[in-house]
mmCIF file of C-alpha atoms and ligand atoms in Angstrom:
data_model
loop_
_atom_site.group_PDB
_atom_site.id
_atom_site.type_symbol
_atom_site.label_atom_id
_atom_site.label_comp_id
_atom_site.label_asym_id
_atom_site.label_seq_id
_atom_site.Cartn_x
_atom_site.Cartn_y
_atom_site.Cartn_z
ATOM 1 C CA MET Q 30 13.968 -3.164 -23.956
ATOM 2 C CA ASN Q 31 11.825 -0.674 -21.997
ATOM 3 C CA GLU Q 32 13.414 1.087 -19.056
ATOM 4 C CA ILE Q 33 12.763 -0.551 -15.682
ATOM 5 C CA LEU Q 34 9.376 0.332 -14.196
ATOM 6 C CA PRO Q 35 10.210 1.253 -10.571
ATOM 7 C CA PHE Q 36 7.960 0.005 -7.752
ATOM 8 C CA THR Q 37 7.354 3.597 -6.664
ATOM 9 C CA ARG Q 38 8.079 7.133 -7.829
ATOM 10 C CA PRO Q 39 6.942 10.502 -6.419
ATOM 11 C CA SER Q 40 4.954 12.931 -8.616
ATOM 12 C CA ILE Q 41 6.025 16.567 -8.063
ATOM 13 C CA ASP Q 42 4.179 19.064 -10.260
ATOM 14 C CA GLU Q 43 5.563 22.330 -11.705
ATOM 15 C CA ALA Q 44 3.389 24.489 -9.392
ATOM 16 C CA THR Q 45 5.023 22.827 -6.369
ATOM 17 C CA ILE Q 46 8.499 23.300 -7.839
ATOM 18 C CA ALA Q 47 7.698 26.996 -8.382
ATOM 19 C CA ASP Q 48 6.517 27.286 -4.746
ATOM 20 C CA VAL Q 49 9.759 25.699 -3.532
ATOM 21 C CA VAL Q 50 11.800 28.145 -5.607
ATOM 22 C CA ALA Q 51 9.781 31.036 -4.139
ATOM 23 C CA VAL Q 52 10.542 29.836 -0.597
ATOM 24 C CA LEU Q 53 14.243 29.533 -1.451
ATOM 25 C CA ARG Q 54 14.192 33.131 -2.717
ATOM 26 C CA SER Q 55 12.165 34.447 0.239
ATOM 27 C CA GLY Q 56 15.034 34.571 2.720
ATOM 28 C CA TRP Q 57 13.105 32.342 5.204
ATOM 29 C CA ILE Q 58 13.937 28.693 4.491
ATOM 30 C CA ALA Q 59 13.869 26.939 7.912
ATOM 31 C CA SER Q 60 10.672 26.525 10.034
ATOM 32 C CA GLY Q 61 8.338 29.464 9.417
ATOM 33 C CA PRO Q 62 5.103 30.434 7.687
ATOM 34 C CA LYS Q 63 5.054 27.442 5.298
ATOM 35 C CA VAL Q 64 5.246 25.004 8.226
ATOM 36 C CA LEU Q 65 2.252 26.724 9.846
ATOM 37 C CA GLU Q 66 0.409 26.695 6.501
ATOM 38 C CA LEU Q 67 1.061 22.955 6.034
ATOM 39 C CA GLU Q 68 -0.145 22.236 9.594
ATOM 40 C CA ARG Q 69 -3.337 24.230 8.960
ATOM 41 C CA ALA Q 70 -3.922 22.487 5.611
ATOM 42 C CA LEU Q 71 -3.365 19.019 7.118
ATOM 43 C CA GLY Q 72 -5.793 19.837 9.943
ATOM 44 C CA GLU Q 73 -8.435 20.835 7.401
ATOM 45 C CA TYR Q 74 -7.739 17.808 5.212
ATOM 46 C CA VAL Q 75 -7.934 15.281 8.053
ATOM 47 C CA GLY Q 76 -10.875 17.006 9.761
ATOM 48 C CA GLY Q 77 -12.195 16.361 13.250
ATOM 49 C CA GLY Q 78 -10.769 19.580 14.743
ATOM 50 C CA ARG Q 79 -7.426 17.972 15.520
ATOM 51 C CA LYS Q 80 -4.137 19.524 16.593
ATOM 52 C CA VAL Q 81 -1.343 19.045 14.027
ATOM 53 C CA ARG Q 82 2.425 19.174 14.348
ATOM 54 C CA VAL Q 83 4.794 18.386 11.462
ATOM 55 C CA MET Q 84 8.337 17.148 11.983
ATOM 56 C CA THR Q 85 11.336 15.803 10.077
ATOM 57 C CA SER Q 86 10.112 12.181 9.925
ATOM 58 C CA ALA Q 87 7.376 9.833 11.087
ATOM 59 C CA THR Q 88 10.064 7.985 13.029
ATOM 60 C CA GLY Q 89 10.739 11.183 14.976
ATOM 61 C CA GLY Q 90 6.994 11.799 15.318
ATOM 62 C CA LEU Q 91 6.305 8.336 16.739
ATOM 63 C CA GLU Q 92 9.134 8.714 19.248
ATOM 64 C CA MET Q 93 7.910 12.207 20.234
ATOM 65 C CA ALA Q 94 4.340 10.918 20.669
ATOM 66 C CA LEU Q 95 5.329 7.930 22.828
ATOM 67 C CA LYS Q 96 7.552 10.150 24.969
ATOM 68 C CA ALA Q 97 4.782 12.759 25.325
ATOM 69 C CA VAL Q 98 2.320 10.135 26.630
ATOM 70 C CA GLY Q 99 4.909 8.997 29.180
ATOM 71 C CA VAL Q 100 6.294 5.782 27.682
ATOM 72 C CA GLY Q 101 9.669 4.977 29.242
ATOM 73 C CA PRO Q 102 11.754 2.309 30.988
ATOM 74 C CA GLY Q 103 9.738 -0.621 32.358
ATOM 75 C CA HIS Q 104 6.830 -0.047 29.962
ATOM 76 C CA GLU Q 105 5.590 -2.169 27.067
ATOM 77 C CA VAL Q 106 4.110 -0.994 23.776
ATOM 78 C CA ILE Q 107 2.166 -3.426 21.574
ATOM 79 C CA VAL Q 108 3.418 -3.352 17.971
ATOM 80 C CA PRO Q 109 2.545 -5.511 14.920
ATOM 81 C CA ALA Q 110 5.047 -8.201 13.916
ATOM 82 C CA MET Q 111 4.556 -7.043 10.312
ATOM 83 C CA THR Q 112 5.643 -3.418 10.007
ATOM 84 C CA PHE Q 113 8.646 -1.253 9.204
ATOM 85 C CA ALA Q 114 11.476 -1.304 11.762
ATOM 86 C CA ALA Q 115 10.724 2.243 12.954
ATOM 87 C CA SER Q 116 7.506 1.166 14.736
ATOM 88 C CA ALA Q 117 9.447 -0.979 17.220
ATOM 89 C CA ASN Q 118 12.771 0.889 17.191
ATOM 90 C CA VAL Q 119 11.210 4.033 18.670
ATOM 91 C CA VAL Q 120 9.865 1.992 21.601
ATOM 92 C CA VAL Q 121 13.341 0.613 22.325
ATOM 93 C CA ARG Q 122 14.896 4.082 22.029
ATOM 94 C CA LEU Q 123 12.686 5.252 24.927
ATOM 95 C CA GLY Q 124 13.879 2.352 27.101
ATOM 96 C CA ALA Q 125 10.585 0.479 26.762
ATOM 97 C CA ARG Q 126 9.872 -2.963 25.269
ATOM 98 C CA PRO Q 127 7.995 -3.598 22.015
ATOM 99 C CA VAL Q 128 5.625 -6.570 22.414
ATOM 100 C CA PHE Q 129 4.818 -8.019 19.008
ATOM 101 C CA VAL Q 130 1.430 -9.371 17.930
ATOM 102 C CA ASP Q 131 0.707 -11.263 14.721
ATOM 103 C CA VAL Q 132 -1.322 -9.782 11.843
ATOM 104 C CA GLY Q 133 -3.982 -11.145 9.498
ATOM 105 C CA LEU Q 134 -2.505 -12.964 6.496
ATOM 106 C CA ARG Q 135 -4.433 -10.949 3.889
ATOM 107 C CA SER Q 136 -5.153 -7.762 5.879
ATOM 108 C CA ARG Q 137 -1.556 -7.512 7.217
ATOM 109 C CA ASN Q 138 -3.285 -5.724 10.121
ATOM 110 C CA VAL Q 139 -3.606 -6.341 13.858
ATOM 111 C CA THR Q 140 -6.965 -6.934 15.540
ATOM 112 C CA ALA Q 141 -8.295 -5.850 18.933
ATOM 113 C CA GLU Q 142 -8.438 -9.535 19.984
ATOM 114 C CA ALA Q 143 -4.730 -10.055 19.258
ATOM 115 C CA ILE Q 144 -3.867 -6.830 21.082
ATOM 116 C CA ALA Q 145 -6.026 -7.790 24.098
ATOM 117 C CA ALA Q 146 -4.151 -11.089 24.443
ATOM 118 C CA ALA Q 147 -0.813 -9.241 24.631
ATOM 119 C CA ILE Q 148 -1.727 -6.687 27.338
ATOM 120 C CA THR Q 149 0.189 -6.983 30.637
ATOM 121 C CA PRO Q 150 0.343 -4.690 33.701
ATOM 122 C CA ARG Q 151 3.342 -2.987 32.014
ATOM 123 C CA THR Q 152 1.509 -2.096 28.780
ATOM 124 C CA ARG Q 153 1.244 1.676 28.323
ATOM 125 C CA ALA Q 154 0.351 2.072 24.660
ATOM 126 C CA VAL Q 155 -0.631 0.220 21.502
ATOM 127 C CA MET Q 156 0.611 1.085 18.027
ATOM 128 C CA PRO Q 157 -1.697 -0.163 15.275
ATOM 129 C CA VAL Q 158 -0.237 0.148 11.750
ATOM 130 C CA HIS Q 159 -2.675 0.705 8.851
ATOM 131 C CA PHE Q 160 -0.680 -1.603 6.626
ATOM 132 C CA ALA Q 161 -0.412 -0.625 2.956
ATOM 133 C CA GLY Q 162 -3.162 1.959 3.529
ATOM 134 C CA LEU Q 163 -5.863 -0.484 4.706
ATOM 135 C CA ALA Q 164 -7.394 0.836 7.934
ATOM 136 C CA VAL Q 165 -7.099 -1.324 11.043
ATOM 137 C CA ASP Q 166 -10.549 -2.075 12.516
ATOM 138 C CA MET Q 167 -10.104 0.833 14.945
ATOM 139 C CA ASP Q 168 -13.431 1.006 16.843
ATOM 140 C CA PRO Q 169 -12.721 -2.168 18.884
ATOM 141 C CA VAL Q 170 -9.055 -1.142 19.317
ATOM 142 C CA ASN Q 171 -10.007 2.286 20.686
ATOM 143 C CA ALA Q 172 -12.725 0.757 22.896
ATOM 144 C CA LEU Q 173 -10.210 -1.760 24.294
ATOM 145 C CA ALA Q 174 -7.630 0.971 24.937
ATOM 146 C CA THR Q 175 -10.181 3.168 26.723
ATOM 147 C CA ALA Q 176 -11.353 0.232 28.857
ATOM 148 C CA ARG Q 177 -7.761 -0.693 29.810
ATOM 149 C CA GLY Q 178 -6.393 2.844 30.210
ATOM 150 C CA LEU Q 179 -3.925 2.591 27.305
ATOM 151 C CA ARG Q 180 -2.811 5.275 24.844
ATOM 152 C CA VAL Q 181 -3.183 4.555 21.120
ATOM 153 C CA VAL Q 182 -0.450 5.885 18.829
ATOM 154 C CA GLU Q 183 -1.457 4.917 15.291
ATOM 155 C CA ASP Q 184 1.478 4.413 12.940
ATOM 156 C CA ALA Q 185 -0.365 5.910 9.969
ATOM 157 C CA ALA Q 186 2.780 6.148 7.822
ATOM 158 C CA HIS Q 187 0.956 4.289 5.011
ATOM 159 C CA ALA Q 188 -2.410 5.903 5.579
ATOM 160 C CA ILE Q 189 -2.624 9.584 4.668
ATOM 161 C CA GLY Q 190 -6.056 9.833 3.027
ATOM 162 C CA THR Q 191 -7.214 6.410 4.259
ATOM 163 C CA ARG Q 192 -10.794 6.290 5.543
ATOM 164 C CA TYR Q 193 -12.147 3.890 8.168
ATOM 165 C CA ARG Q 194 -15.931 3.446 7.946
ATOM 166 C CA GLY Q 195 -16.011 6.735 6.050
ATOM 167 C CA ARG Q 196 -13.920 8.598 8.668
ATOM 168 C CA MET Q 197 -10.461 9.900 7.764
ATOM 169 C CA ILE Q 198 -7.611 8.249 9.663
ATOM 170 C CA GLY Q 199 -6.356 10.863 12.120
ATOM 171 C CA SER Q 200 -9.757 12.556 12.489
ATOM 172 C CA PHE Q 201 -10.741 10.367 15.454
ATOM 173 C CA GLY Q 202 -9.031 8.453 18.248
ATOM 174 C CA ASP Q 203 -5.959 9.418 20.255
ATOM 175 C CA ILE Q 204 -2.827 10.155 18.150
ATOM 176 C CA ALA Q 205 -1.968 9.323 14.527
ATOM 177 C CA CYS Q 206 1.412 9.730 12.852
ATOM 178 C CA PHE Q 207 1.763 10.161 9.063
ATOM 179 C CA SER Q 208 4.976 9.825 7.028
ATOM 180 C CA PHE Q 209 5.930 12.013 4.086
ATOM 181 C CA HIS Q 210 8.951 9.992 2.958
ATOM 182 C CA PRO Q 211 9.153 10.020 -0.879
ATOM 183 C CA ASN Q 212 7.821 6.435 -1.072
ATOM 184 C CA LYS Q 213 4.626 7.349 0.817
ATOM 185 C CA ASN Q 214 1.354 8.599 -0.734
ATOM 186 C CA MET Q 215 2.481 12.231 -0.390
ATOM 187 C CA THR Q 216 5.926 13.610 0.369
ATOM 188 C CA THR Q 217 7.810 16.495 1.967
ATOM 189 C CA ILE Q 218 11.050 14.757 0.784
ATOM 190 C CA GLU Q 219 11.526 13.620 4.401
ATOM 191 C CA GLY Q 220 8.913 14.477 6.996
ATOM 192 C CA GLY Q 221 6.003 13.408 9.134
ATOM 193 C CA ALA Q 222 3.009 14.748 11.030
ATOM 194 C CA LEU Q 223 1.286 14.041 14.327
ATOM 195 C CA VAL Q 224 -2.468 14.590 14.455
ATOM 196 C CA TYR Q 225 -4.054 14.340 17.919
ATOM 197 C CA ALA Q 226 -6.968 15.340 20.130
ATOM 198 C CA ASP Q 227 -5.434 16.063 23.539
ATOM 199 C CA ASP Q 228 -4.121 19.651 23.736
ATOM 200 C CA ARG Q 229 -2.086 18.697 26.837
ATOM 201 C CA LEU Q 230 0.319 16.967 24.428
ATOM 202 C CA THR Q 231 1.106 20.199 22.582
ATOM 203 C CA LEU Q 232 3.615 21.588 25.090
ATOM 204 C CA PRO Q 233 5.671 18.369 25.471
ATOM 205 C CA LEU Q 234 5.583 17.824 21.693
ATOM 206 C CA ASP Q 235 6.714 21.381 20.934
ATOM 207 C CA ARG Q 236 9.502 21.107 23.496
ATOM 208 C CA GLU Q 237 10.664 17.749 22.165
ATOM 209 C CA ARG Q 238 10.552 19.080 18.595
ATOM 210 C CA PHE Q 239 12.806 22.052 19.352
ATOM 211 C CA HIS Q 240 15.465 21.796 22.076
ATOM 212 C CA GLY Q 241 13.047 21.768 25.045
ATOM 213 C CA ILE Q 242 12.572 25.487 24.483
ATOM 214 C CA SER Q 243 9.427 27.504 25.228
ATOM 215 C CA LYS Q 244 8.576 30.794 26.886
ATOM 216 C CA ASP Q 245 8.579 31.071 30.674
ATOM 217 C CA ALA Q 246 5.925 32.864 32.751
ATOM 218 C CA ALA Q 247 7.611 36.234 32.096
ATOM 219 C CA GLY Q 248 7.544 35.610 28.326
ATOM 220 C CA ASN Q 249 11.270 34.942 28.041
ATOM 221 C CA VAL Q 250 12.700 31.983 26.165
ATOM 222 C CA ASP Q 251 13.748 29.212 28.548
ATOM 223 C CA VAL Q 252 14.794 25.550 28.327
ATOM 224 C CA PHE Q 253 12.483 23.147 30.183
ATOM 225 C CA ASP Q 254 13.659 19.754 28.924
ATOM 226 C CA ALA Q 255 16.558 18.106 27.042
ATOM 227 C CA GLY Q 256 14.447 18.244 23.881
ATOM 228 C CA GLY Q 257 15.348 16.961 20.453
ATOM 229 C CA LYS Q 258 15.534 18.729 17.074
ATOM 230 C CA TYR Q 259 12.810 17.582 14.712
ATOM 231 C CA ASN Q 260 11.461 20.792 13.136
ATOM 232 C CA LEU Q 261 10.540 20.664 9.436
ATOM 233 C CA THR Q 262 11.890 23.302 7.029
ATOM 234 C CA ASP Q 263 9.691 25.718 5.050
ATOM 235 C CA VAL Q 264 11.244 24.326 1.857
ATOM 236 C CA ALA Q 265 9.984 20.838 2.764
ATOM 237 C CA ALA Q 266 6.628 22.254 3.908
ATOM 238 C CA ALA Q 267 6.170 23.937 0.501
ATOM 239 C CA VAL Q 268 6.578 20.513 -1.134
ATOM 240 C CA GLY Q 269 3.990 19.108 1.276
ATOM 241 C CA ILE Q 270 1.458 21.891 0.611
ATOM 242 C CA GLY Q 271 1.678 21.158 -3.134
ATOM 243 C CA GLN Q 272 1.417 17.401 -2.550
ATOM 244 C CA LEU Q 273 -1.605 17.748 -0.270
ATOM 245 C CA ARG Q 274 -3.440 19.672 -3.026
ATOM 246 C CA GLN Q 275 -3.005 16.595 -5.238
ATOM 247 C CA LEU Q 276 -3.378 13.851 -2.640
ATOM 248 C CA ASP Q 277 -6.987 12.871 -3.359
ATOM 249 C CA GLY Q 278 -6.132 12.615 -7.064
ATOM 250 C CA PHE Q 279 -3.043 10.519 -6.278
ATOM 251 C CA ASN Q 280 -5.037 8.134 -4.094
ATOM 252 C CA LYS Q 281 -7.826 7.871 -6.679
ATOM 253 C CA ALA Q 282 -5.229 6.951 -9.318
ATOM 254 C CA ARG Q 283 -3.748 4.333 -6.961
ATOM 255 C CA ARG Q 284 -7.192 2.781 -6.376
ATOM 256 C CA ALA Q 285 -7.936 2.631 -10.114
ATOM 257 C CA LEU Q 286 -4.584 0.937 -10.844
ATOM 258 C CA VAL Q 287 -5.203 -1.581 -8.051
ATOM 259 C CA SER Q 288 -8.650 -2.390 -9.503
ATOM 260 C CA HIS Q 289 -6.860 -3.263 -12.712
ATOM 261 C CA TYR Q 290 -4.364 -5.434 -10.801
ATOM 262 C CA PHE Q 291 -7.270 -7.301 -9.178
ATOM 263 C CA ALA Q 292 -9.075 -7.722 -12.509
ATOM 264 C CA ARG Q 293 -5.953 -9.305 -13.993
ATOM 265 C CA LEU Q 294 -4.748 -11.333 -11.009
ATOM 266 C CA GLU Q 295 -7.850 -12.479 -9.119
ATOM 267 C CA PRO Q 296 -8.754 -15.096 -11.771
ATOM 268 C CA ARG Q 297 -5.168 -16.405 -11.858
ATOM 269 C CA LEU Q 298 -3.811 -16.404 -8.266
ATOM 270 C CA ASP Q 299 -4.848 -18.238 -5.081
ATOM 271 C CA ALA Q 300 -6.817 -15.906 -2.799
ATOM 272 C CA ASP Q 301 -4.073 -16.138 -0.137
ATOM 273 C CA MET Q 302 -1.594 -14.571 -2.548
ATOM 274 C CA LEU Q 303 -3.599 -11.353 -2.870
ATOM 275 C CA PRO Q 304 -4.069 -8.658 -0.205
ATOM 276 C CA LEU Q 305 -7.597 -7.894 1.033
ATOM 277 C CA PRO Q 306 -9.238 -5.532 -1.468
ATOM 278 C CA GLY Q 307 -10.720 -3.304 1.273
ATOM 279 C CA ASP Q 308 -13.203 -0.614 0.294
ATOM 280 C CA GLU Q 309 -13.139 2.900 -1.196
ATOM 281 C CA GLY Q 310 -11.338 4.103 1.945
ATOM 282 C CA HIS Q 311 -8.179 2.082 1.142
ATOM 283 C CA SER Q 312 -5.380 4.455 0.061
ATOM 284 C CA TRP Q 313 -3.158 1.706 -1.444
ATOM 285 C CA HIS Q 314 0.261 2.824 -0.288
ATOM 286 C CA VAL Q 315 1.646 -0.397 -1.766
ATOM 287 C CA PHE Q 316 0.278 -3.358 -3.707
ATOM 288 C CA ALA Q 317 2.046 -6.520 -2.553
ATOM 289 C CA VAL Q 318 1.368 -10.161 -3.365
ATOM 290 C CA LEU Q 319 2.678 -13.334 -1.723
ATOM 291 C CA VAL Q 320 4.702 -15.548 -4.047
ATOM 292 C CA PRO Q 321 4.891 -19.280 -3.128
ATOM 293 C CA LEU Q 322 8.672 -19.279 -3.473
ATOM 294 C CA ALA Q 323 9.188 -22.719 -1.884
ATOM 295 C CA ARG Q 324 6.707 -24.320 -4.313
ATOM 296 C CA LEU Q 325 8.392 -22.537 -7.225
ATOM 297 C CA ARG Q 326 11.818 -23.579 -5.876
ATOM 298 C CA ILE Q 327 13.268 -20.105 -6.264
ATOM 299 C CA THR Q 328 14.535 -17.548 -3.767
ATOM 300 C CA ARG Q 329 13.003 -14.079 -3.545
ATOM 301 C CA ASP Q 330 16.253 -12.632 -4.894
ATOM 302 C CA GLU Q 331 15.917 -14.870 -7.965
ATOM 303 C CA PHE Q 332 12.264 -13.841 -8.365
ATOM 304 C CA ILE Q 333 13.233 -10.168 -8.157
ATOM 305 C CA ALA Q 334 16.047 -10.690 -10.686
ATOM 306 C CA ARG Q 335 13.675 -12.417 -13.136
ATOM 307 C CA MET Q 336 11.141 -9.596 -12.828
ATOM 308 C CA ARG Q 337 13.921 -7.065 -13.343
ATOM 309 C CA ALA Q 338 15.045 -8.897 -16.473
ATOM 310 C CA LEU Q 339 11.471 -8.373 -17.716
ATOM 311 C CA GLY Q 340 11.701 -4.641 -16.935
ATOM 312 C CA ILE Q 341 9.813 -4.642 -13.629
ATOM 313 C CA GLY Q 342 11.155 -3.222 -10.343
ATOM 314 C CA VAL Q 343 10.008 -5.080 -7.199
ATOM 315 C CA GLY Q 344 10.260 -4.082 -3.526
ATOM 316 C CA VAL Q 345 9.925 -6.000 -0.222
ATOM 317 C CA HIS Q 346 7.592 -4.598 2.484
ATOM 318 C CA TYR Q 347 8.703 -6.103 4.869
ATOM 319 C CA PRO Q 348 10.662 -9.037 6.297
ATOM 320 C CA SER Q 349 9.134 -10.154 9.642
ATOM 321 C CA LEU Q 350 10.314 -7.664 12.273
ATOM 322 C CA PRO Q 351 10.722 -10.191 15.146
ATOM 323 C CA GLY Q 352 12.955 -12.137 12.718
ATOM 324 C CA MET Q 353 15.413 -9.260 12.252
ATOM 325 C CA THR Q 354 18.767 -9.833 13.994
ATOM 326 C CA TYR Q 355 18.292 -7.124 16.638
ATOM 327 C CA TYR Q 356 14.827 -8.329 17.655
ATOM 328 C CA ARG Q 357 15.845 -12.006 17.601
ATOM 329 C CA GLU Q 358 18.767 -11.134 19.871
ATOM 330 C CA LEU Q 359 16.298 -9.424 22.233
ATOM 331 C CA GLY Q 360 14.693 -12.860 22.600
ATOM 332 C CA ASN Q 361 11.825 -12.773 20.096
ATOM 333 C CA ASP Q 362 10.897 -15.989 18.270
ATOM 334 C CA PRO Q 363 9.729 -15.146 14.726
ATOM 335 C CA ALA Q 364 7.881 -18.509 14.545
ATOM 336 C CA ALA Q 365 5.512 -17.193 17.248
ATOM 337 C CA TYR Q 366 4.088 -14.832 14.571
ATOM 338 C CA PRO Q 367 3.357 -17.251 11.715
ATOM 339 C CA ASN Q 368 1.442 -14.861 9.447
ATOM 340 C CA ALA Q 369 4.125 -12.190 9.734
ATOM 341 C CA ALA Q 370 6.746 -14.897 9.105
ATOM 342 C CA ARG Q 371 4.975 -16.100 5.949
ATOM 343 C CA ILE Q 372 4.286 -12.578 4.654
ATOM 344 C CA GLY Q 373 7.868 -11.608 5.473
ATOM 345 C CA ALA Q 374 9.231 -14.578 3.525
ATOM 346 C CA GLU Q 375 6.903 -14.402 0.486
ATOM 347 C CA THR Q 376 5.882 -10.775 0.008
ATOM 348 C CA VAL Q 377 6.844 -8.817 -3.091
ATOM 349 C CA THR Q 378 5.739 -5.236 -3.731
ATOM 350 C CA LEU Q 379 4.661 -4.626 -7.321
ATOM 351 C CA PRO Q 380 4.906 -1.195 -8.974
ATOM 352 C CA LEU Q 381 2.219 1.278 -7.904
ATOM 353 C CA PHE Q 382 2.422 5.069 -8.153
ATOM 354 C CA PRO Q 383 0.047 7.737 -9.463
ATOM 355 C CA ALA Q 384 1.810 8.342 -12.805
ATOM 356 C CA MET Q 385 1.496 4.676 -13.837
ATOM 357 C CA THR Q 386 -0.996 3.560 -16.486
ATOM 358 C CA ASN Q 387 -3.143 0.454 -16.879
ATOM 359 C CA ALA Q 388 -0.719 -0.574 -19.647
ATOM 360 C CA ASP Q 389 2.072 -0.538 -17.034
ATOM 361 C CA VAL Q 390 -0.098 -2.744 -14.787
ATOM 362 C CA ASP Q 391 -0.546 -5.117 -17.735
ATOM 363 C CA ARG Q 392 3.232 -5.274 -18.226
ATOM 364 C CA VAL Q 393 3.686 -6.116 -14.528
ATOM 365 C CA CYS Q 394 0.963 -8.788 -14.589
ATOM 366 C CA ASP Q 395 2.329 -10.372 -17.777
ATOM 367 C CA ALA Q 396 5.788 -10.541 -16.207
ATOM 368 C CA LEU Q 397 4.483 -11.904 -12.893
ATOM 369 C CA LEU Q 398 2.336 -14.586 -14.522
ATOM 370 C CA SER Q 399 5.190 -15.649 -16.786
ATOM 371 C CA VAL Q 400 7.624 -15.990 -13.851
ATOM 372 C CA LEU Q 401 4.970 -17.924 -11.853
ATOM 373 C CA ALA Q 402 4.391 -20.269 -14.832
ATOM 374 C CA ASP Q 403 8.097 -21.114 -15.293
HETATM 375 C C1 PLP I 14 7.895 4.779 6.409
HETATM 376 C C2 PLP I 14 7.415 4.213 7.690
HETATM 377 C C3 PLP I 14 7.764 4.756 8.924
HETATM 378 C C4 PLP I 14 8.803 5.821 9.065
HETATM 379 O O1 PLP I 14 8.553 6.946 8.316
HETATM 380 P P1 PLP I 14 9.719 8.037 8.127
HETATM 381 O O2 PLP I 14 8.959 9.273 7.775
HETATM 382 O O3 PLP I 14 10.575 7.529 7.017
HETATM 383 O O4 PLP I 14 10.443 8.163 9.407
HETATM 384 C C5 PLP I 14 7.201 4.245 10.070
HETATM 385 N N1 PLP I 14 6.328 3.217 10.013
HETATM 386 C C6 PLP I 14 5.978 2.642 8.853
HETATM 387 C C7 PLP I 14 4.986 1.533 8.868
HETATM 388 C C8 PLP I 14 6.528 3.107 7.660
HETATM 389 O O5 PLP I 14 6.202 2.514 6.505
#
């Protein structure tokens, strides 16, 4: 029996490990020159002359961004019904209300039309999520937000290296937030980055990132706000600098593996079971299919156990967020978001990471097709 193929695994090369060791030996291990170097490198990578701030997580970054644009009690933020919990949790943490909108069944993404229908006088911001690395159709979303005076905070946790109509996510629009959790397309172990256009956000972001501290008019350190503590370490930044060097190669490997998945599965599965293939700009954070569990008369847990018995690790990204206990208790009806409900019930994430081979994809497809045929 082969060892279990996990659904994801980070690739850290020896050069990066050597850089981390050098930082550990340097005597400066918290936020310092490596953080500045990572911010510069991310700015160059994303392009568009953007400001960049890195922090300890995308969750922290999203909360910092919403706070910096003034989201607070009495406000609403429009969030997809199909996303990770963090997208909505940060809205609640600021005393505001997440208003869910449904996503496309195959795109898993929100549209400008769905967002427009959810705007109320209390709406302050919208948070599109580029699900699985497929860009949201952003031009109409940004046009809508400009017309209605709303801020756009893109949850780009899945989308470092994603292009939309040839333009890198983060290089245009209002604010984008990337995640560098180990499951994402590049990692700083834990970490995130905000990339934005408006330099007026820099002061509130820097204060929120580090204790509300900045220099006063006389050049002395002063506290101006009850800020948080979200600064990234130089050790983590050194990991990120090494990962960013390899990111385009990682994403190219992901795309090639996904092409092989499509070649194997498109002839065998209903179109609804497969995600939209997207274009060359898709960064394929995850490859997830919908399994008709009710028709097969098995639970997802049983499906996952059968795949595991065949040596294949499977993830779930994600159950419907309005259907989670906390959001149901806030009064959300998961049935009001039928695509998110169906995706949430049927989705399974198949293995995809840069060090995989086409032979691994074949093993996954053989296992999947055999479980579906049972
Ligand atoms: C991973 C993820 C986050 C949170 O990222 P962290 O860096 O782990 O805080 C937010 N939104 C989405 C859609 C994610 O997948």
